[in-house]
Each structure stands twice: as C-alpha cells, then as structure tokens.
Short mmCIF file of C-alpha atoms in Angstrom, two decimals:
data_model
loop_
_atom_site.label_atom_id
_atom_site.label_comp_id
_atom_site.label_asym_id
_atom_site.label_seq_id
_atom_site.Cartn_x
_atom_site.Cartn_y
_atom_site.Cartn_z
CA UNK A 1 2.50 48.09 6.98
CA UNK A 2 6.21 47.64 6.70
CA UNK A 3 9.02 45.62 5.37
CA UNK A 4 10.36 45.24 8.86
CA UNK A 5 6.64 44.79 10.67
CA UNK A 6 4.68 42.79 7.58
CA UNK A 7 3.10 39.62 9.33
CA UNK A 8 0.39 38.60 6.70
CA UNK A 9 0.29 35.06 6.21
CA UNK A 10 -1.66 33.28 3.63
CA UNK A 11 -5.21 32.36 4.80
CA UNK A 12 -6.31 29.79 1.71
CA UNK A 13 -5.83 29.75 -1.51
CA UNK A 14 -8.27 28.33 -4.65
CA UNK A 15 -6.19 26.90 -7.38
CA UNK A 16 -7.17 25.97 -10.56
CA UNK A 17 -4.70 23.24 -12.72
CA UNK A 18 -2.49 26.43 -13.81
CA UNK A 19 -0.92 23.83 -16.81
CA UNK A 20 -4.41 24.58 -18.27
CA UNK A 21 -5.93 27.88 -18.33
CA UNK A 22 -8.59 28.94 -20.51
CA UNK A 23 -10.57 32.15 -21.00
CA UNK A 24 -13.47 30.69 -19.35
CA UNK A 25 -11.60 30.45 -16.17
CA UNK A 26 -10.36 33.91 -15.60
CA UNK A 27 -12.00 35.41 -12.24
CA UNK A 28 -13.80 38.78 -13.28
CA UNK A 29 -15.40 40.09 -9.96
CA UNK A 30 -15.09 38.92 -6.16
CA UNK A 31 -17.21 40.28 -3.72
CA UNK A 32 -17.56 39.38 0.22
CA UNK A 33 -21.10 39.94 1.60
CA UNK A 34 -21.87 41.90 4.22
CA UNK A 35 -20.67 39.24 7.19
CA UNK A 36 -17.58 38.22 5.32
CA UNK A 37 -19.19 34.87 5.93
CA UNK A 38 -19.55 34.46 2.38
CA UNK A 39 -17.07 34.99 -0.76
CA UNK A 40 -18.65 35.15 -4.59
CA UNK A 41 -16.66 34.98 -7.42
CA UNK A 42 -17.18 35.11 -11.29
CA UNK A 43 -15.12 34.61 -13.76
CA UNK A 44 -15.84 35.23 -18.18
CA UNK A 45 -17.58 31.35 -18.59
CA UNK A 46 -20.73 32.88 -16.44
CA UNK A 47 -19.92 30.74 -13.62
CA UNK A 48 -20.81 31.88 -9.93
CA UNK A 49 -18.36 30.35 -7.25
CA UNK A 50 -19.49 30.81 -3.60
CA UNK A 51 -17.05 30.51 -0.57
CA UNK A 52 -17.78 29.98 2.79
CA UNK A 53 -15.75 30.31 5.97
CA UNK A 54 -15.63 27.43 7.73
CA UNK A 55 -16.15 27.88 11.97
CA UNK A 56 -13.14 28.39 14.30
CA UNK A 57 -11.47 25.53 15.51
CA UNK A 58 -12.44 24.11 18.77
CA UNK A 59 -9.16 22.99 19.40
CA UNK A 60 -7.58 26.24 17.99
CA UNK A 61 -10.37 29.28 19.36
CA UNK A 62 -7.34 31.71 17.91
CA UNK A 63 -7.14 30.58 14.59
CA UNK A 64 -10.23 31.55 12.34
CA UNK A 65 -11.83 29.07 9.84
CA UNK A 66 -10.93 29.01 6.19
CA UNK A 67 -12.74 29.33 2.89
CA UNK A 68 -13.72 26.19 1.31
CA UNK A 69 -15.92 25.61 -1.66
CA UNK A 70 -19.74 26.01 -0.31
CA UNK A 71 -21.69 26.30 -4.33
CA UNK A 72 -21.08 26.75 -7.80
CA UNK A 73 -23.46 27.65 -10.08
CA UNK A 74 -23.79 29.08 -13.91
CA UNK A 75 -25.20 32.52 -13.62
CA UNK A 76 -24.98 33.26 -17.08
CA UNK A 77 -24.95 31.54 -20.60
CA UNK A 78 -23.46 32.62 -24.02
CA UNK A 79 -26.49 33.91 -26.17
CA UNK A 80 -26.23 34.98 -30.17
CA UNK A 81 -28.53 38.14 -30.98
CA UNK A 82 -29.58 37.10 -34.92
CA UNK A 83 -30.75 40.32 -35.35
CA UNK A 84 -27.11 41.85 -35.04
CA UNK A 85 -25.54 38.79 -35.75
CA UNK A 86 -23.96 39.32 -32.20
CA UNK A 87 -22.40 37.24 -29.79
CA UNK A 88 -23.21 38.27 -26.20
CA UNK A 89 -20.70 37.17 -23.58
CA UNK A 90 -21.19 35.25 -20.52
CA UNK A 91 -18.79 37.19 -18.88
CA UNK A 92 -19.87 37.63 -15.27
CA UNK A 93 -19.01 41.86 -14.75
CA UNK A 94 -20.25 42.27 -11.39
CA UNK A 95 -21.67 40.42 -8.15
CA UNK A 96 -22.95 42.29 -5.18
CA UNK A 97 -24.65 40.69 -2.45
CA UNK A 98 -27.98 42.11 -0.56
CA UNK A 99 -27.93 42.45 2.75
CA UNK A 100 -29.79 39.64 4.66
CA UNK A 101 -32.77 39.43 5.09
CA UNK A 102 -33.77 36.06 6.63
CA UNK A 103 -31.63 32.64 6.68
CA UNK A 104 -31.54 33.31 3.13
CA UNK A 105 -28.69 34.92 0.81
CA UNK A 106 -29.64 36.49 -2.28
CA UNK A 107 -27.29 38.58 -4.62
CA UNK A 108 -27.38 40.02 -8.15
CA UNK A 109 -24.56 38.94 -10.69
CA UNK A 110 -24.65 41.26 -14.24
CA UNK A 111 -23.25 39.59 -17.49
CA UNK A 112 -22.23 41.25 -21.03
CA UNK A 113 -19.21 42.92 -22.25
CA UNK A 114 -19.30 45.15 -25.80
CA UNK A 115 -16.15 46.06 -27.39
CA UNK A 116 -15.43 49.92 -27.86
CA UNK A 117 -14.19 50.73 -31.30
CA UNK A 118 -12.84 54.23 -30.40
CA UNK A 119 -15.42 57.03 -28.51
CA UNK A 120 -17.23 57.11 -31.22
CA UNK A 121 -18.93 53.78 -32.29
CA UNK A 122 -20.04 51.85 -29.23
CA UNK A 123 -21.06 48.21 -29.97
CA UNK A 124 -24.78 47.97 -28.40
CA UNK A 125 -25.63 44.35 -26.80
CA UNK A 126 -28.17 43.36 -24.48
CA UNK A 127 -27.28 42.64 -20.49
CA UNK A 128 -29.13 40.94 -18.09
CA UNK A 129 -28.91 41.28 -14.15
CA UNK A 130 -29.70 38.07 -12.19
CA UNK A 131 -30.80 37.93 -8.66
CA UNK A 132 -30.35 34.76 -6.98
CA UNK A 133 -31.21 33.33 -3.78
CA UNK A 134 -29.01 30.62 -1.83
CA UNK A 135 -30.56 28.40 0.94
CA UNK A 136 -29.79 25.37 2.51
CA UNK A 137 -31.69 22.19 3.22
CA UNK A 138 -30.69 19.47 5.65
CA UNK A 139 -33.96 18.02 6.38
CA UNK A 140 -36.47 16.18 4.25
CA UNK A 141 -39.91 15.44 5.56
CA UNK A 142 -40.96 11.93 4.81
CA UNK A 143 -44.32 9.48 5.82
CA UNK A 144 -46.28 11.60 2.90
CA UNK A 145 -49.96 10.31 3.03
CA UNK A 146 -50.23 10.40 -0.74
CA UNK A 147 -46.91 9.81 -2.19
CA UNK A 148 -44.09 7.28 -2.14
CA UNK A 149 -40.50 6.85 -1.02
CA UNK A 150 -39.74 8.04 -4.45
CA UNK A 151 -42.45 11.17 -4.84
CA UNK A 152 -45.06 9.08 -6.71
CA UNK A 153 -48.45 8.86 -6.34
CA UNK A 154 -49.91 6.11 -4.55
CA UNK A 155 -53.07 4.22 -5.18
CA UNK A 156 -55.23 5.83 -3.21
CA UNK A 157 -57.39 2.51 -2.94
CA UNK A 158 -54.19 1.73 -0.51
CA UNK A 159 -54.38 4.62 1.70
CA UNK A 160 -56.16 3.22 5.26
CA UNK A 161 -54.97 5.54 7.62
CA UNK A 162 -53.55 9.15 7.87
CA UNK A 163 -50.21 9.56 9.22
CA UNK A 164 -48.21 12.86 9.58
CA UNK A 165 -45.04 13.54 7.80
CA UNK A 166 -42.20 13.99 9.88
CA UNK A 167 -38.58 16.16 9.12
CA UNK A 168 -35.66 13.63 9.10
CA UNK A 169 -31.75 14.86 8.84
CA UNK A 170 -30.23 14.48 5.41
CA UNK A 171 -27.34 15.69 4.18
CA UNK A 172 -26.65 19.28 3.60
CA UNK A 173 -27.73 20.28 -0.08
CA UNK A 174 -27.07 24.22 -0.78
CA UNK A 175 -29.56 25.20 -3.49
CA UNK A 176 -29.21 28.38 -5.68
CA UNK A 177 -32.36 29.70 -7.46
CA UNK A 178 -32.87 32.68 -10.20
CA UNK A 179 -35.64 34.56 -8.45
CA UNK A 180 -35.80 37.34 -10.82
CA UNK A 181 -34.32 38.32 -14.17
CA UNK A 182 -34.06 42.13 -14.60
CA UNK A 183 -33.47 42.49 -18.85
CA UNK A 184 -33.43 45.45 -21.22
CA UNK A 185 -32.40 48.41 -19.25
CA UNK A 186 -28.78 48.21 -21.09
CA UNK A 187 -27.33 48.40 -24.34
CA UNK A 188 -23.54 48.94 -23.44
CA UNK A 189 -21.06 47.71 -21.25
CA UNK A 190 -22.81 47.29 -17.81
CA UNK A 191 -19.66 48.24 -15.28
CA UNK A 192 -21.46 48.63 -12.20
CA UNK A 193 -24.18 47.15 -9.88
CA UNK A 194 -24.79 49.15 -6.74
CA UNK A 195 -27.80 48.12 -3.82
CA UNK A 196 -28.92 51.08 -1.84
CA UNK A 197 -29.11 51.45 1.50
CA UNK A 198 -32.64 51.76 1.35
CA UNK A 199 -32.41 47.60 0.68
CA UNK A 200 -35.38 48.09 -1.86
CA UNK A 201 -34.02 49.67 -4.64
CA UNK A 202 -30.20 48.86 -7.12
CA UNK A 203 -28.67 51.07 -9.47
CA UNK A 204 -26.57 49.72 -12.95
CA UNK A 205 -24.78 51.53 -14.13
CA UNK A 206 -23.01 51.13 -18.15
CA UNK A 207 -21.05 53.62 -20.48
CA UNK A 208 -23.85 56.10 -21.23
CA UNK A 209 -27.26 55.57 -18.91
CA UNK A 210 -27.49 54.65 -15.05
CA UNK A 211 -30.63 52.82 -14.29
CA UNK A 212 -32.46 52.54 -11.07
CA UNK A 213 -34.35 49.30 -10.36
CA UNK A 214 -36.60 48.19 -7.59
CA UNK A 215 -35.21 44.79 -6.74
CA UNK A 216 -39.27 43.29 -7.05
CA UNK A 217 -40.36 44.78 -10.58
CA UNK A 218 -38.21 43.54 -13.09
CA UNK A 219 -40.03 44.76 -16.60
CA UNK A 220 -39.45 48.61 -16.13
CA UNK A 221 -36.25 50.51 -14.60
CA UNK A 222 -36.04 54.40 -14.06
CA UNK A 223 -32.87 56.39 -16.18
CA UNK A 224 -31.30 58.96 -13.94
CA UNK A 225 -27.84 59.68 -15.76
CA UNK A 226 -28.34 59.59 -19.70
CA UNK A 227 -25.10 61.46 -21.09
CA UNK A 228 -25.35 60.29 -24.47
CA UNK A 229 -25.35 63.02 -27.24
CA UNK A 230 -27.98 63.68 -30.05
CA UNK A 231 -25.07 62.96 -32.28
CA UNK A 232 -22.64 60.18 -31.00
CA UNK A 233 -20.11 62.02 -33.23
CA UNK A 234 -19.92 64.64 -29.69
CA UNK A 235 -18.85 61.99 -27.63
CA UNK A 236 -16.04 62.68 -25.45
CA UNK A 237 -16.39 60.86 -21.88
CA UNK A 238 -18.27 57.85 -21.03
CA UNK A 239 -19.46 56.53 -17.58
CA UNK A 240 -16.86 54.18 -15.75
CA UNK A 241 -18.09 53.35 -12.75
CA UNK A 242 -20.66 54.50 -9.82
CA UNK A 243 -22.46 53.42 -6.30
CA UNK A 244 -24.65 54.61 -3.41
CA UNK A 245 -23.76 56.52 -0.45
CA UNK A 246 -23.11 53.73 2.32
CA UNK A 247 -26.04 55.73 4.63
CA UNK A 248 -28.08 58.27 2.09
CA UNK A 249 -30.26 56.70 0.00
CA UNK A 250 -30.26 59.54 -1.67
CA UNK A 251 -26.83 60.40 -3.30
CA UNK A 252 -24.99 58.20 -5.44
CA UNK A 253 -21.85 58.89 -7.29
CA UNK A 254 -20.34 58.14 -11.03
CA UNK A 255 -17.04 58.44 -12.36
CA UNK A 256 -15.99 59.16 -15.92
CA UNK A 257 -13.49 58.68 -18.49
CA UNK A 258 -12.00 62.09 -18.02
CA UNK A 259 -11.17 61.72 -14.24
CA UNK A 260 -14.14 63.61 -12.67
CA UNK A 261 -16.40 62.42 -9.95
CA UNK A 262 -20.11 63.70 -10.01
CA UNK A 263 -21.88 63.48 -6.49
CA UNK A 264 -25.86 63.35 -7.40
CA UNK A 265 -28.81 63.87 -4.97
CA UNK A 266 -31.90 62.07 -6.42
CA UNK A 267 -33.95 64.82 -4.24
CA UNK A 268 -32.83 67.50 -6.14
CA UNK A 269 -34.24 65.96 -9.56
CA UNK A 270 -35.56 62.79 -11.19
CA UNK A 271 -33.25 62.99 -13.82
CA UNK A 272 -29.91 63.25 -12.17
CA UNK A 273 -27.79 64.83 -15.56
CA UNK A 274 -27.03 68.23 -13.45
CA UNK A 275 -24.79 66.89 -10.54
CA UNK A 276 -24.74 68.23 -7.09
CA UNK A 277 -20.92 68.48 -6.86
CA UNK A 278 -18.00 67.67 -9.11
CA UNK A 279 -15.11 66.41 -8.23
CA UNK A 280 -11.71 67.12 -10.34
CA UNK A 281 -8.00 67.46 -10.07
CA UNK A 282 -6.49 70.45 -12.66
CA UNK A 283 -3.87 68.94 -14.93
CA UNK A 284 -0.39 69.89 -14.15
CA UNK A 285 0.44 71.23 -17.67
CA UNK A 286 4.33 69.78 -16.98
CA UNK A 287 2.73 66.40 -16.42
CA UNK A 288 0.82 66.92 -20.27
CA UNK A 289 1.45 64.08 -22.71
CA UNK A 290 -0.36 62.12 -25.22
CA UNK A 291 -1.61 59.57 -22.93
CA UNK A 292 -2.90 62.13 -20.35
CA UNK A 293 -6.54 61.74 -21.08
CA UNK A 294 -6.26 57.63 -20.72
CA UNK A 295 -4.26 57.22 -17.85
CA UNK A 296 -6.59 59.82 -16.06
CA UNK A 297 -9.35 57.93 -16.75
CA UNK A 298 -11.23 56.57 -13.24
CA UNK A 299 -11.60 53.30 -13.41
CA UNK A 300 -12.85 52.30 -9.82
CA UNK A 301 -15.16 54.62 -7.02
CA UNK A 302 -15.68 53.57 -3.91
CA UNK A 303 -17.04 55.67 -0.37
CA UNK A 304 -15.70 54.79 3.07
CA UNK A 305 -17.86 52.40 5.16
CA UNK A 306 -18.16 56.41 7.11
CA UNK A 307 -19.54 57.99 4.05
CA UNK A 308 -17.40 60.74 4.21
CA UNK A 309 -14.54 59.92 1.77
CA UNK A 310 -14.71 58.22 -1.74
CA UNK A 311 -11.58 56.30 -2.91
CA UNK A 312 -10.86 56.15 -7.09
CA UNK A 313 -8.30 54.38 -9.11
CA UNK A 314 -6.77 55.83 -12.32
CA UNK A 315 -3.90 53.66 -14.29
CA UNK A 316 -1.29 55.08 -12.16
CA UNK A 317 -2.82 56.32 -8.59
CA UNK A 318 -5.24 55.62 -6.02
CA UNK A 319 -6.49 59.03 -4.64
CA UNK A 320 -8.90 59.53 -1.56
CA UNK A 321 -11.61 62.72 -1.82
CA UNK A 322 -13.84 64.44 0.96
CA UNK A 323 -16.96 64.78 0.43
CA UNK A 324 -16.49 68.67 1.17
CA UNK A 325 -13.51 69.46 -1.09
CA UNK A 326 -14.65 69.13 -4.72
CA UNK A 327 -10.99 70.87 -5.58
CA UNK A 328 -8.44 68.06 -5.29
CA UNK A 329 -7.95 65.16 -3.15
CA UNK A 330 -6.69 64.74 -0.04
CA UNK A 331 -4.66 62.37 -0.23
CA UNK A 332 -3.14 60.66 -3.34
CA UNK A 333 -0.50 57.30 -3.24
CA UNK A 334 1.36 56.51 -6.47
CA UNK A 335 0.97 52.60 -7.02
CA UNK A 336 3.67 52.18 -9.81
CA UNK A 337 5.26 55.58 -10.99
CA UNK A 338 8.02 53.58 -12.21
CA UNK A 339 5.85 52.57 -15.11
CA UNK A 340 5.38 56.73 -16.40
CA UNK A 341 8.11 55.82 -19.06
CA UNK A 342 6.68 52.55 -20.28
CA UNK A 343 3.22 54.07 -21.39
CA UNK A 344 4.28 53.77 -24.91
CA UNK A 345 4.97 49.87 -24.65
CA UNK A 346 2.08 49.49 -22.82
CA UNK A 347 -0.21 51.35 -25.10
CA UNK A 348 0.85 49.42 -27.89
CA UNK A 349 -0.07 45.91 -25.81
CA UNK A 350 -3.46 47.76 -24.92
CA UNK A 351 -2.51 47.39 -20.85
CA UNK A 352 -2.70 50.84 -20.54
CA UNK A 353 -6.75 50.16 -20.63
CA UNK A 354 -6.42 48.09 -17.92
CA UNK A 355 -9.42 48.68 -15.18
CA UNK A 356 -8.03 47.96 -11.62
CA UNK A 357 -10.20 48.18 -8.71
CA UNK A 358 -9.18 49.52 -5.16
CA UNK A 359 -10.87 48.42 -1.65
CA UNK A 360 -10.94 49.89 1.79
CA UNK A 361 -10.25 47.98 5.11
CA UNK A 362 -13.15 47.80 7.73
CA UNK A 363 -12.16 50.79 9.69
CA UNK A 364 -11.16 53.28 6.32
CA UNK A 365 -7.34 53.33 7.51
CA UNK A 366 -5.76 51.35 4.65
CA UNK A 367 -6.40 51.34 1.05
CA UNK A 368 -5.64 48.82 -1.18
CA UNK A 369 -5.55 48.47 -5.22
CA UNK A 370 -3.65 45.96 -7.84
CA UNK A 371 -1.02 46.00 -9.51
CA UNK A 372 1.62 44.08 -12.41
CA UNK A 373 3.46 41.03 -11.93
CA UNK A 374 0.69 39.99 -9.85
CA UNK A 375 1.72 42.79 -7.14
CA UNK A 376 -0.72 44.15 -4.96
CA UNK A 377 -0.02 47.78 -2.94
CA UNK A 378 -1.23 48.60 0.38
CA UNK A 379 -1.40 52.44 1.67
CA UNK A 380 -1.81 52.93 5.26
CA UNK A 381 -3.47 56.11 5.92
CA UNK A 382 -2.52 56.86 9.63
CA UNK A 383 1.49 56.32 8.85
CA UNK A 384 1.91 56.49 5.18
CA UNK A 385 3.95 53.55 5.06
CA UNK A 386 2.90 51.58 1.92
CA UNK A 387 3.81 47.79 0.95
CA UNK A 388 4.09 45.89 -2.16
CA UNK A 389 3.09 41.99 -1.94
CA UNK A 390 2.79 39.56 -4.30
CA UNK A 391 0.27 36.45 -5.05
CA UNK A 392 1.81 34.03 -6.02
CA UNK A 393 2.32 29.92 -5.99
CA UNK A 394 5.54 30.11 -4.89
CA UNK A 395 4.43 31.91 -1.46
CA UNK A 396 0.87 30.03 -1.12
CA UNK A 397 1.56 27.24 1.35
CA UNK A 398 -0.83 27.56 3.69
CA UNK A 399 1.24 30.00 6.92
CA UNK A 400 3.76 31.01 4.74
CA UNK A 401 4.43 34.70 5.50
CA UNK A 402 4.60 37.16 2.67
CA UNK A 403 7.35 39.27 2.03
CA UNK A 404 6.96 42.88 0.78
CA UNK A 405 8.61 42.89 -2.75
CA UNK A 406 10.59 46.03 -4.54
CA UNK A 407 10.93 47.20 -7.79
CA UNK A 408 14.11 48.62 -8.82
CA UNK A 409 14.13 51.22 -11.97
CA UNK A 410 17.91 51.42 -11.60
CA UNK A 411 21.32 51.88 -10.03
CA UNK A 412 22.06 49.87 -7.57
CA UNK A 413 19.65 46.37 -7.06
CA UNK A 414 18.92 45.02 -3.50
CA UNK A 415 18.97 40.66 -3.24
CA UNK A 416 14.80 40.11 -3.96
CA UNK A 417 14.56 43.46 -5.87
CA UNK A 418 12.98 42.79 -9.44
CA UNK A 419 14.06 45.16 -12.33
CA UNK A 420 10.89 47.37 -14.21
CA UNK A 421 12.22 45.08 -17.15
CA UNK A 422 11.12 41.88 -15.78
CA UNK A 423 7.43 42.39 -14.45
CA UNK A 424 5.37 40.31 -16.12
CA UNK A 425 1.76 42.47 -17.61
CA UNK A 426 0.31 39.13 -18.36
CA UNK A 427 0.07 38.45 -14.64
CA UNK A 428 -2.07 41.31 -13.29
CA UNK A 429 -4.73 41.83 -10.39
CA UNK A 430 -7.02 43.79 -11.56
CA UNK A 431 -9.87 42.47 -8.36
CA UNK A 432 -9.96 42.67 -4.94
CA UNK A 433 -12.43 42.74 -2.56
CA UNK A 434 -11.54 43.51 1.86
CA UNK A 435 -13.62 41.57 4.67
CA UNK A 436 -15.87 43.96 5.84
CA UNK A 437 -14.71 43.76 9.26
CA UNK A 438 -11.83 41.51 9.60
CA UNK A 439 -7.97 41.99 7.94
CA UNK A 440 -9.00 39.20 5.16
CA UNK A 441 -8.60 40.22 1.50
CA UNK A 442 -9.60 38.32 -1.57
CA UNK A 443 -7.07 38.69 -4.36
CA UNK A 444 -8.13 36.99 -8.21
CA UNK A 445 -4.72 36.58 -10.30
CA UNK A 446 -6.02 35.39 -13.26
CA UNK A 447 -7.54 32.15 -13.03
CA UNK A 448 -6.28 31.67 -9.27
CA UNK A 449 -8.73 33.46 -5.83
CA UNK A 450 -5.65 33.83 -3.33
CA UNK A 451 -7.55 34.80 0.30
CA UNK A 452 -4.43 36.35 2.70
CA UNK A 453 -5.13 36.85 6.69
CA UNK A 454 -3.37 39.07 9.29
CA UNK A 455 -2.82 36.24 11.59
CA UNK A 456 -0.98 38.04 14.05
CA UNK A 457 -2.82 41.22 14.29
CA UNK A 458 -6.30 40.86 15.07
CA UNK A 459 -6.70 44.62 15.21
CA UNK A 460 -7.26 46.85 11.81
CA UNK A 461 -4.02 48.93 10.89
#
C-alpha cells in the first residue's frame, strides 16, 4: 500500500471501441457475487453483462483464471408512461446477487432514474426490480418417443416401439430467465437494493420510502422508512442509500442527504421512522461554506463483512463508524482535499453531485472509493498508508504493473506528478465493487470494466 511496495498488476480488462461511446454504454453498477466466481455489470441501455472467472491454469497452478465474457442479457427496456407523458429510463441502478442456492444463480437488477428539480419537486416514475435466474445446459436428451429431430410431432400411426430418451453432450448454452417482476413499490429514484441475511426477504430503497419485499410475492411490499412530509414544501433531506446488517436480519441502515446514518431494528417497530441510533459528525463551523450541506451529503453505506463497522462516502471523504460510537467516526481518509477550492467550478459543471461508491477488502483492512481523472484511492487501515492508481488504456496490457500516481496543487512538481489543473472530471469512477475474498477489484471508467489483481501477494493487506 505504497509507492515503493505497490505490486498490483492488471488482471483483465473489458474494452469497448472507445472511438465510439454512447450513453447506452456507460457501466452504472458492478457487483461480484458471493464466490467472486461471477462479475455483473449494467450499464444506462438496461443491459446485464455477466463475467466469469475462468479455472487456474494447469500449467500455471499460481496464476488464477481471468474474467471472460460468460452472458449478456437486456434486463431492462425504455418504457413511455402516457399518462405523464414520461420517459422511464432503462438505466440499470443496481445489481445484487442472492446467495446460492442450488447450481443455479439468480440476482435482482433495479432500473429507473427521475431527475430532481431542487428538494422540492421530485419527478415521480415507476421502477421495476427484476430477479433473474442463470443456468447452464450442456446436455440435450434426444430418442423422444413422440417427437422429431426437430421437436415436432410425429405421426403417431409411425410409432412401433417405445424407446427411452437418452442425455447427449452439446455445447454449453448459459440461459438467463426473468423469474419474477417485483413493480409498483417506487415512485422515485430507486438507489439501493439490499438481500438480507435471512435469504428470504430484500429491501429497496429510493429518495423518500424503503420497501421490504419477500423475494416470492411480488404484488405487495411492506414500507418501513416513509420520510416524506404532508407538505413536500418541508422537505429538507432525502434517502441516499441503505443495506442489511451482514449477520442480523434485523437491523438495516440508511443514509441521507444531510450526512447522518440511521441504524434501524425492525424488532423494535414495523414502521422503522424512529431509528435505533444516529450516526453524525458536528460541523466544524471554520469548515462552513455554501456548499457544506452538498458535499456532506452520503452518497454510499456499506458494513464490514464483521458487522461491526459501516463505511460511507461523502464528495470529499470516506469515513469508517462503529457500531457503538454514534458521535463521530473513527477513522476518516481524505480522497481529494486538493479539490476544497474547486467546488465553485465544479458546482457550476454539476460534478459536485457526483455519487461515488466505496468497497471493503475481504478481511475489512483496506478501503477503497473513486476518484477524478479516472483515479482510484486505496486506504489501508492497519498502516495508514494510502495510494492513488489510475485505470487507464495506457497501463492495461495484460501484467503491466500500476504505478501509484500524485497530484500536485503546487510548488515544486515531481516527473509523473499531474497538476489539480489537468484532471480530467469527464473521466471519473464513480463504481467499484472488491472480490469477496480474494485482492481482485472491479473498476467501471465509463464505458470500460478494468478488473486489477494482486499477483504477488496472495495474502489481504
């Protein structure tokens, strides 16, 4: 986790022609199931692209398998509400796998995105949550009694004898059914899906309601967080992001636009509007300015595979919080300070509502978020040592090693340094996703999945 000891080398790396992007193409969740086996993607055409990692090599038992191309699919399609004479986007918001069950995968993928015209007027839209199963077939029985070569019925005046169909090998053909389509429980901007421990029951989560569902009714959904007002003139915070304790299928937490965490215990009441804890830092009145209230805004929550700490990313920081201490923090890393002076620019090119997400490693020792200039940070818990690396296709040749990049806000300008002036905010990563158990992270940069891989140490950091 330093300039001097970095030995991440690039893994794989899915490419898309980069001469011609469109808006279709632009990778809006990835998500690694619960092996790390499998890799999901979606992007803003509805499109579903599932990765799988190919087996170590026989001839190299050291060097683990790769992520090629195992299905795509369209999860979603583009749908016009006459009623509102409203578009609703394909937009694929969030995938999250369920754990597995048999030699079946299944996961849900949530569409929709509603524009917010100020706090006030909130465009309403209707979402849908998919689940979808993904098998495989490489056998296909054949010698059918009734039936052809082809599936048709034969003339049964034909049929002398009774023979019994036998399984021959075929190719491998990966199918992906909709098993269940879970619709009307939102009117705003779903932002989060979370699957509870309990493996029967998901939470969604959008601006102003979170919904609980039980993965086999689909018609009805329960509302335990409703924090809209009578009057949407009273308005003042709106629902960001939320999930379920890793081990109690009881608590789940949301974030909000304001920076708080609420920690809610669906014991304690059905309706879960009165949280158990809260969670908030006091503003340093020094640090007051006019783009306090949006830069404090949490736009990613996520607990430790222990349970015991929840990691949250504002604009600027990624801060870690025990479970016990509602106060502060207890730890927070700054991921680009040097952009505190350019809030104006970047309020006026609407970056400043960027929503980046942050991930822990398998063993909660190292955090990682995104960043401009398609940077990525890393913040290693045990040393504090942090690194700055960059996706890029320059440095994605398969082995090529990445080296940890600076920024420079002035004075004097090291060789690879890159000057606060030069970062490009078109190029951002705004989604990442960690291998559950391995040191494998999934980066999206825009229309490009970039998979890196600790070759060298096969321990967590």
């Amino acid at each position: 986790m330093g300039e001097d000891t970095d030995t991440r080398k690039i893994n794989h790396s899915f490419l898309r022609d980069h001469n011609y992007v469109t808006e279709a193409d632009i990778i809006s969740t990835v998500e690694f199931n619960h092996t790390g086996e499998l890799l999901a993607t979606g992007d803003k055409g509805g499109r579903v692209v599932i990765f799988q990692r190919e087996p170590e090599s026989k001839n190299e038992p050291y060097n683990q398998g790769e992520y090629n191309v195992y299905s795509t699919f369209q999860s979603h399609e583009p749908e016009f509400d006459y009623l509102k004479s409203l578009e609703i986007e394909e937009k694929i918001n969030k995938i999250k796998w369920l754990p597995q069950q048999n030699a079946a995968h299944s996961l849900l993928s949530t569409n929709g995105h509603c524009w917010l015209f100020g706090m006030k007027h909130l465009l309403q839209t209707d979402k849908t949550i998919k689940l979808w199963k993904i098998t495989e077939r490489d056998k296909r029985p054949e010698g059918y009694n009734l039936k052809d070569e082809e599936g048709k019925l034969k003339d049964l005046s034909t049929v002398t004898s009774l023979q019994v169909p036998v399984l021959k090998p075929m190719d491998l053909m990966v199918e992906v059914t909709p098993r269940r389509i879970f619709a009307n429980g939102h009117t705003y901007h779903v932002n989060s899906i979370s699957v509870n421990s309990d493996c029967e029951t998901y939470m969604s989560a959008d601006d102003l309601r979170i919904n609980l569902w039980h993965l086999a009714i689909t018609d009805r959904s329960f509302n335990i967080v409703d924090i809209k007002p009578a009057n949407m003139e009273d308005l003042t915070e709106v629902i960001t992001a939320s999930e379920f304790h890793p081990h109690h299928c009881n608590l789940f937490v949301y974030s909000s636009s304001k920076g708080s965490l609420r920690l809610c215990d669906m014991r304690a009441s059905a309706l879960c509007d009165k949280h158990s804890k809260l969670y908030e830092e006091p503003e340093d009145p020094s640090n007051r300015s006019f783009f306090s209230e949006i830069i404090s805004s949490v736009s990613d929550v996520k607990f430790s595979h222990s349970g015991r700490y929840m990691l949250t990313r504002d604009y600027l920081t990624v801060k870690v919080w025990d479970l016990n201490m509602e106060t502060k923090p207890v730890e927070t890393y700054q991921v680009h300070d040097y952009l505190r002076s350019k809030l104006c620019s970047l309020y006026e090119n609407d970056c400043i509502f960027d929503k980046f997400e942050c991930a822990w490693n398998g063993s909660d020792s190292v955090i990682m978020t995104g960043a401009y200039n398609n940077f990525f940070r890393m913040f290693d818990r045990n040393t504090k040592r942090d690194v700055t690396l960059e996706a890029s296709r320059e440095s994605s040749k398969p082995r090529a090693i990445l080296k940890p990049r600076r920024v420079c806000v002035g004075g004097k300008r090291r060789k690879d340094d890159i000057s606060v002036d030069s970062l490009d905010f078109t190029k951002k990563i705004l989604h990442t996703a960690w291998h559950p158990t391995e040191n494998i992270i999934a980066i999206a940069a825009t229309n490009n999945l970039y998979i890196f891989q600790d070759k060298v140490n096969s321990e967590m950091h």
